[in-house]
XYZ file of C-alpha atoms in Angstrom:
169
model
C 5.433 -7.617 -7.266
C 7.389 -4.274 -7.216
C 9.606 -4.110 -3.953
C 8.397 -0.577 -3.099
C 4.385 -1.742 -3.040
C 5.711 -5.019 -0.985
C 7.272 -2.781 1.558
C 5.057 0.185 2.067
C 1.037 0.482 1.623
C 1.916 4.262 1.254
C 3.501 3.718 -2.132
C -0.275 3.642 -4.023
C -0.810 6.903 -1.964
C 2.715 8.558 -3.380
C 2.044 7.579 -6.732
C -1.218 9.698 -6.853
C 1.015 12.453 -5.801
C 0.809 14.409 -9.454
C -2.896 13.709 -9.714
C -3.972 16.065 -6.581
C -3.498 19.509 -5.660
C -2.760 20.204 -2.892
C -0.678 16.764 -1.990
C 0.819 16.324 1.627
C 4.111 15.764 0.551
C 5.604 15.421 4.101
C 3.709 11.853 3.706
C 6.531 11.244 1.204
C 9.312 11.907 3.495
C 7.831 9.570 5.945
C 7.284 6.837 3.428
C 11.455 7.627 2.333
C 12.274 7.041 5.960
C 10.103 3.825 6.348
C 11.565 2.228 3.307
C 15.198 3.488 4.608
C 14.183 1.485 8.028
C 13.234 -1.597 5.801
C 16.238 -1.972 4.291
C 15.402 -0.199 0.677
C 17.937 1.990 0.001
C 19.012 4.060 -2.722
C 20.470 7.471 -3.392
C 17.077 8.924 -4.457
C 15.347 7.400 -1.202
C 18.246 8.835 0.836
C 17.577 12.171 -0.557
C 14.044 12.252 -0.243
C 14.145 11.265 3.563
C 16.399 14.167 3.933
C 13.731 16.926 3.460
C 12.577 18.753 6.054
C 8.853 19.342 7.238
C 6.874 20.984 6.291
C 7.731 20.401 2.490
C 7.825 22.371 -0.162
C 5.869 20.816 -3.049
C 7.655 22.244 -5.995
C 11.014 21.529 -4.030
C 10.252 17.961 -3.190
C 8.354 16.758 -6.146
C 10.857 15.886 -8.707
C 12.550 13.665 -5.885
C 9.231 11.902 -5.609
C 9.386 11.080 -9.331
C 12.778 10.212 -9.379
C 12.125 7.546 -6.805
C 9.112 6.035 -8.312
C 10.733 6.199 -11.774
C 13.489 4.307 -10.281
C 11.400 1.551 -9.327
C 9.448 1.691 -12.572
C 6.184 2.742 -10.767
C 3.803 4.821 -12.558
C 2.693 8.182 -11.562
C -0.932 8.253 -11.565
C -3.109 11.222 -12.778
C -7.018 11.315 -13.330
C -8.944 8.442 -12.425
C -6.024 6.281 -11.487
C -4.885 8.766 -9.048
C -8.384 8.658 -7.597
C -8.258 4.903 -7.507
C -4.967 5.020 -5.787
C -5.683 7.508 -3.442
C -8.796 5.934 -2.354
C -7.151 2.591 -2.087
C -4.816 3.857 0.736
C -7.618 5.023 2.941
C -9.896 2.215 2.005
C -6.980 -0.324 3.228
C -6.792 1.349 6.443
C -10.389 0.732 7.116
C -10.161 -2.607 6.245
C -7.010 -3.071 8.404
C -8.704 -1.322 11.459
C -5.491 1.037 11.429
C -7.386 4.340 11.242
C -10.502 5.929 12.968
C -13.140 5.054 10.254
C -14.793 8.621 10.258
C -11.535 10.055 9.722
C -10.881 7.816 6.429
C -14.351 8.614 5.391
C -13.771 12.091 5.583
C -10.956 11.970 3.383
C -12.925 9.460 0.959
C -15.307 12.005 0.761
C -13.102 14.748 0.200
C -11.439 12.579 -2.650
C -15.204 11.949 -4.141
C -15.904 15.717 -4.484
C -12.859 16.838 -5.585
C -13.307 13.821 -8.547
C -16.784 15.268 -9.138
C -18.325 12.493 -7.413
C -16.473 9.353 -8.828
C -19.224 6.501 -8.501
C -16.455 3.811 -7.210
C -15.891 6.110 -4.046
C -19.327 7.585 -3.749
C -20.730 4.949 -1.330
C -17.996 6.132 1.161
C -19.204 9.923 0.759
C -22.988 8.438 1.240
C -21.763 6.585 4.410
C -19.938 9.726 5.780
C -22.976 11.654 5.848
C -25.337 8.770 6.936
C -23.165 9.156 10.261
C -24.178 12.821 10.553
C -27.934 11.989 9.803
C -27.570 9.237 12.804
C -26.516 11.659 14.922
C -29.023 14.330 14.208
C -32.027 12.374 13.162
C -31.480 8.793 14.515
C -31.688 7.519 10.833
C -29.986 8.128 7.671
C -31.263 9.833 4.797
C -28.127 8.933 2.745
C -27.303 5.330 2.821
C -30.223 2.790 3.222
C -30.539 0.413 5.968
C -27.396 1.680 8.016
C -27.725 2.272 11.906
C -25.374 3.293 14.649
C -25.337 -0.654 15.631
C -24.495 -1.841 12.084
C -22.436 1.568 10.947
C -18.976 -0.008 11.238
C -19.946 -3.201 9.570
C -21.597 -1.637 6.585
C -18.463 0.535 6.050
C -16.031 -2.641 6.146
C -18.419 -4.443 4.092
C -17.994 -1.593 1.235
C -14.570 -1.400 1.837
C -14.094 -4.915 1.369
C -16.334 -4.862 -2.003
C -14.160 -1.763 -2.858
C -10.760 -3.389 -2.400
C -11.906 -6.805 -4.415
C -12.948 -4.915 -7.695
C -9.550 -2.564 -7.171
C -7.741 -5.899 -7.130
C -9.218 -6.989 -10.287
C -8.244 -3.693 -11.821
C -4.595 -3.972 -11.109
């Protein structure tokens, strides 16, 4: 396994930087700083970590590419970028690192931007199910989801997605 992937789950997100516009390149600065703290030190990583936030996409993009190239990591576009970016947020759900609705909102945006990518679509449905539950006490988007089993259902979908993603890597 590549050292950047071993040291940081953000690497998957960074690999998708060319696949989305706009991409929040501030994440790349934080990623580079995190790598330096984990003793992954190269000139390119040091250069990337030195950018001020908010970053200018046109200025920082070549440096992100240099770091990925230095470690023989692919820059994802198209479906691979969708899967890579989705992996980042779904992994946060599985690890309990972030607010579930916040991750679902980001996954919903990914779904819409990717013209309703079928692998991310269940998270789109779950996001809108929460609104259904708040407004109507029942879901019209995702069958059999309730307030009491919402997080469990999201986690179940996330684990299914991760298992499928692991098979594709």
